[in-house]
Amino acid sequence: LDNLDAFNPQSLSNISWAYATAKESHPKLFKKLADHIISLDNLDAFNPQSLSNISWAYATAKESHPKLFDRFSSHIIRLDNLDEFKPQELSNMAWAYATRNESHPQLFKKL
């Protein structure tokens, strides 16, 4: 995967989820996915399920990428509300942040 520009958020979510679910360790892939996501101008194309699944995948795969978690936090904090998030998505996000020891008090306050 030399260039991830052709992948939409759902595809990035599916890839990370699949590797984590299969318990396939692939640190280079997870780093490349995270680096790509944090390089995007904004995360408006990422729906709650994609944000939740990617966070869950990184925590499940025991992959650390603090900048990715920071980027997700900043994006979610800026949202007017969390009405689009299902309870399971919010729960998965909280679990992922706690599991990876990613402290984001503003995010947890919003959740």
PDB file of C-alpha atoms in Angstrom:
ATOM      1  CA  LEU A   1       0.000   0.000   0.000  1.00  0.00           C
ATOM      2  CA  ASP A   2       2.149   2.821  -1.248  1.00  0.00           C
ATOM      3  CA  ASN A   3      -0.645   5.365  -1.473  1.00  0.00           C
ATOM      4  CA  LEU A   4      -3.839   5.383   0.572  1.00  0.00           C
ATOM      5  CA  ASP A   5      -5.457   8.386  -1.134  1.00  0.00           C
ATOM      6  CA  ALA A   6      -7.858   6.156  -3.069  1.00  0.00           C
ATOM      7  CA  PHE A   7      -9.193   4.588   0.140  1.00  0.00           C
ATOM      8  CA  ASN A   8     -12.281   6.154   1.688  1.00  0.00           C
ATOM      9  CA  PRO A   9     -12.785   6.234   5.480  1.00  0.00           C
ATOM     10  CA  GLN A  10     -14.917   3.089   5.411  1.00  0.00           C
ATOM     11  CA  SER A  11     -12.137   1.200   3.615  1.00  0.00           C
ATOM     12  CA  LEU A  12      -9.526   2.390   6.112  1.00  0.00           C
ATOM     13  CA  SER A  13     -11.831   1.333   8.918  1.00  0.00           C
ATOM     14  CA  ASN A  14     -12.440  -2.090   7.359  1.00  0.00           C
ATOM     15  CA  ILE A  15      -8.727  -2.735   6.873  1.00  0.00           C
ATOM     16  CA  SER A  16      -7.797  -1.859  10.443  1.00  0.00           C
ATOM     17  CA  TRP A  17     -10.788  -3.761  11.851  1.00  0.00           C
ATOM     18  CA  ALA A  18      -9.996  -6.865   9.793  1.00  0.00           C
ATOM     19  CA  TYR A  19      -6.363  -7.038  10.884  1.00  0.00           C
ATOM     20  CA  ALA A  20      -7.265  -6.500  14.531  1.00  0.00           C
ATOM     21  CA  THR A  21     -10.082  -9.044  14.426  1.00  0.00           C
ATOM     22  CA  ALA A  22      -7.851 -11.628  12.744  1.00  0.00           C
ATOM     23  CA  LYS A  23      -5.165 -10.919  15.341  1.00  0.00           C
ATOM     24  CA  GLU A  24      -2.712 -10.295  12.520  1.00  0.00           C
ATOM     25  CA  SER A  25       0.183  -8.185  13.700  1.00  0.00           C
ATOM     26  CA  HIS A  26       1.233  -5.692  11.083  1.00  0.00           C
ATOM     27  CA  PRO A  27       2.807  -2.625  12.725  1.00  0.00           C
ATOM     28  CA  LYS A  28       3.896  -1.088   9.411  1.00  0.00           C
ATOM     29  CA  LEU A  29       0.345  -1.216   8.073  1.00  0.00           C
ATOM     30  CA  PHE A  30      -1.135   0.316  11.217  1.00  0.00           C
ATOM     31  CA  LYS A  31       1.492   3.076  11.178  1.00  0.00           C
ATOM     32  CA  LYS A  32       0.822   3.792   7.506  1.00  0.00           C
ATOM     33  CA  LEU A  33      -2.944   3.929   8.080  1.00  0.00           C
ATOM     34  CA  ALA A  34      -2.577   6.276  11.057  1.00  0.00           C
ATOM     35  CA  ASP A  35      -0.062   8.509   9.313  1.00  0.00           C
ATOM     36  CA  HIS A  36      -2.418   8.798   6.357  1.00  0.00           C
ATOM     37  CA  ILE A  37      -5.428   9.661   8.534  1.00  0.00           C
ATOM     38  CA  ILE A  38      -3.583  12.334  10.518  1.00  0.00           C
ATOM     39  CA  SER A  39      -2.312  13.884   7.269  1.00  0.00           C
ATOM     40  CA  LEU A  40      -5.854  14.545   6.023  1.00  0.00           C
ATOM     41  CA  ASP A  41      -7.095  18.140   6.032  1.00  0.00           C
ATOM     42  CA  ASN A  42     -10.114  17.161   8.121  1.00  0.00           C
ATOM     43  CA  LEU A  43     -11.978  14.097   9.297  1.00  0.00           C
ATOM     44  CA  ASP A  44     -15.446  15.196   8.235  1.00  0.00           C
ATOM     45  CA  ALA A  45     -15.791  12.185   5.920  1.00  0.00           C
ATOM     46  CA  PHE A  46     -15.301   9.801   8.844  1.00  0.00           C
ATOM     47  CA  ASN A  47     -18.622   8.742  10.296  1.00  0.00           C
ATOM     48  CA  PRO A  48     -18.969   7.674  13.942  1.00  0.00           C
ATOM     49  CA  GLN A  49     -18.690   3.995  13.050  1.00  0.00           C
ATOM     50  CA  SER A  50     -15.394   4.536  11.218  1.00  0.00           C
ATOM     51  CA  LEU A  51     -13.927   6.554  14.092  1.00  0.00           C
ATOM     52  CA  SER A  52     -15.076   3.945  16.579  1.00  0.00           C
ATOM     53  CA  ASN A  53     -13.890   0.940  14.571  1.00  0.00           C
ATOM     54  CA  ILE A  54     -10.469   2.401  13.881  1.00  0.00           C
ATOM     55  CA  SER A  55      -9.974   3.326  17.536  1.00  0.00           C
ATOM     56  CA  TRP A  56     -11.135  -0.132  18.580  1.00  0.00           C
ATOM     57  CA  ALA A  57      -8.798  -1.771  16.047  1.00  0.00           C
ATOM     58  CA  TYR A  58      -5.721   0.091  17.306  1.00  0.00           C
ATOM     59  CA  ALA A  59      -6.521  -0.801  20.901  1.00  0.00           C
ATOM     60  CA  THR A  60      -7.300  -4.429  20.087  1.00  0.00           C
ATOM     61  CA  ALA A  61      -4.152  -4.814  17.994  1.00  0.00           C
ATOM     62  CA  LYS A  62      -2.141  -3.133  20.773  1.00  0.00           C
ATOM     63  CA  GLU A  63      -0.891  -0.592  18.264  1.00  0.00           C
ATOM     64  CA  SER A  64       0.174   2.739  19.649  1.00  0.00           C
ATOM     65  CA  HIS A  65      -0.219   5.921  17.664  1.00  0.00           C
ATOM     66  CA  PRO A  66      -0.902   8.843  20.030  1.00  0.00           C
ATOM     67  CA  LYS A  67      -1.189  11.362  17.173  1.00  0.00           C
ATOM     68  CA  LEU A  68      -4.069   9.361  15.694  1.00  0.00           C
ATOM     69  CA  PHE A  69      -5.907   9.339  19.015  1.00  0.00           C
ATOM     70  CA  ASP A  70      -5.194  13.078  19.398  1.00  0.00           C
ATOM     71  CA  ARG A  71      -6.579  13.744  15.941  1.00  0.00           C
ATOM     72  CA  PHE A  72      -9.742  11.766  16.624  1.00  0.00           C
ATOM     73  CA  SER A  73     -10.189  13.546  19.961  1.00  0.00           C
ATOM     74  CA  SER A  74      -9.791  16.984  18.418  1.00  0.00           C
ATOM     75  CA  HIS A  75     -12.296  16.123  15.719  1.00  0.00           C
ATOM     76  CA  ILE A  76     -14.915  14.758  18.121  1.00  0.00           C
ATOM     77  CA  ILE A  77     -14.512  17.639  20.573  1.00  0.00           C
ATOM     78  CA  ARG A  78     -15.285  20.104  17.766  1.00  0.00           C
ATOM     79  CA  LEU A  79     -18.556  18.393  16.873  1.00  0.00           C
ATOM     80  CA  ASP A  80     -21.681  20.274  17.945  1.00  0.00           C
ATOM     81  CA  ASN A  81     -23.061  17.128  19.568  1.00  0.00           C
ATOM     82  CA  LEU A  82     -22.690  13.374  19.558  1.00  0.00           C
ATOM     83  CA  ASP A  83     -26.230  12.600  18.408  1.00  0.00           C
ATOM     84  CA  GLU A  84     -24.935  10.673  15.379  1.00  0.00           C
ATOM     85  CA  PHE A  85     -22.989   8.267  17.606  1.00  0.00           C
ATOM     86  CA  LYS A  86     -24.655   5.058  18.751  1.00  0.00           C
ATOM     87  CA  PRO A  87     -24.067   4.035  22.379  1.00  0.00           C
ATOM     88  CA  GLN A  88     -21.865   1.133  21.225  1.00  0.00           C
ATOM     89  CA  GLU A  89     -19.652   3.499  19.218  1.00  0.00           C
ATOM     90  CA  LEU A  90     -19.211   5.802  22.214  1.00  0.00           C
ATOM     91  CA  SER A  91     -18.477   2.805  24.415  1.00  0.00           C
ATOM     92  CA  ASN A  92     -15.905   1.452  21.955  1.00  0.00           C
ATOM     93  CA  MET A  93     -14.204   4.846  21.770  1.00  0.00           C
ATOM     94  CA  ALA A  94     -13.990   5.143  25.563  1.00  0.00           C
ATOM     95  CA  TRP A  95     -12.690   1.583  25.840  1.00  0.00           C
ATOM     96  CA  ALA A  96     -10.069   2.118  23.124  1.00  0.00           C
ATOM     97  CA  TYR A  97      -8.729   5.293  24.725  1.00  0.00           C
ATOM     98  CA  ALA A  98      -8.626   3.684  28.159  1.00  0.00           C
ATOM     99  CA  THR A  99      -6.994   0.506  26.838  1.00  0.00           C
ATOM    100  CA  ARG A 100      -4.258   2.451  25.042  1.00  0.00           C
ATOM    101  CA  ASN A 101      -3.783   4.788  28.052  1.00  0.00           C
ATOM    102  CA  GLU A 102      -4.669   7.788  25.908  1.00  0.00           C
ATOM    103  CA  SER A 103      -5.745  10.525  28.282  1.00  0.00           C
ATOM    104  CA  HIS A 104      -8.043  13.120  26.759  1.00  0.00           C
ATOM    105  CA  PRO A 105     -10.117  14.742  29.507  1.00  0.00           C
ATOM    106  CA  GLN A 106     -12.032  16.997  27.081  1.00  0.00           C
ATOM    107  CA  LEU A 107     -13.037  13.989  25.011  1.00  0.00           C
ATOM    108  CA  PHE A 108     -14.155  11.992  28.047  1.00  0.00           C
ATOM    109  CA  LYS A 109     -16.122  14.993  29.275  1.00  0.00           C
ATOM    110  CA  LYS A 110     -17.890  15.202  25.914  1.00  0.00           C
ATOM    111  CA  LEU A 111     -18.553  11.460  25.822  1.00  0.00           C
TER     112      LEU A 111
END
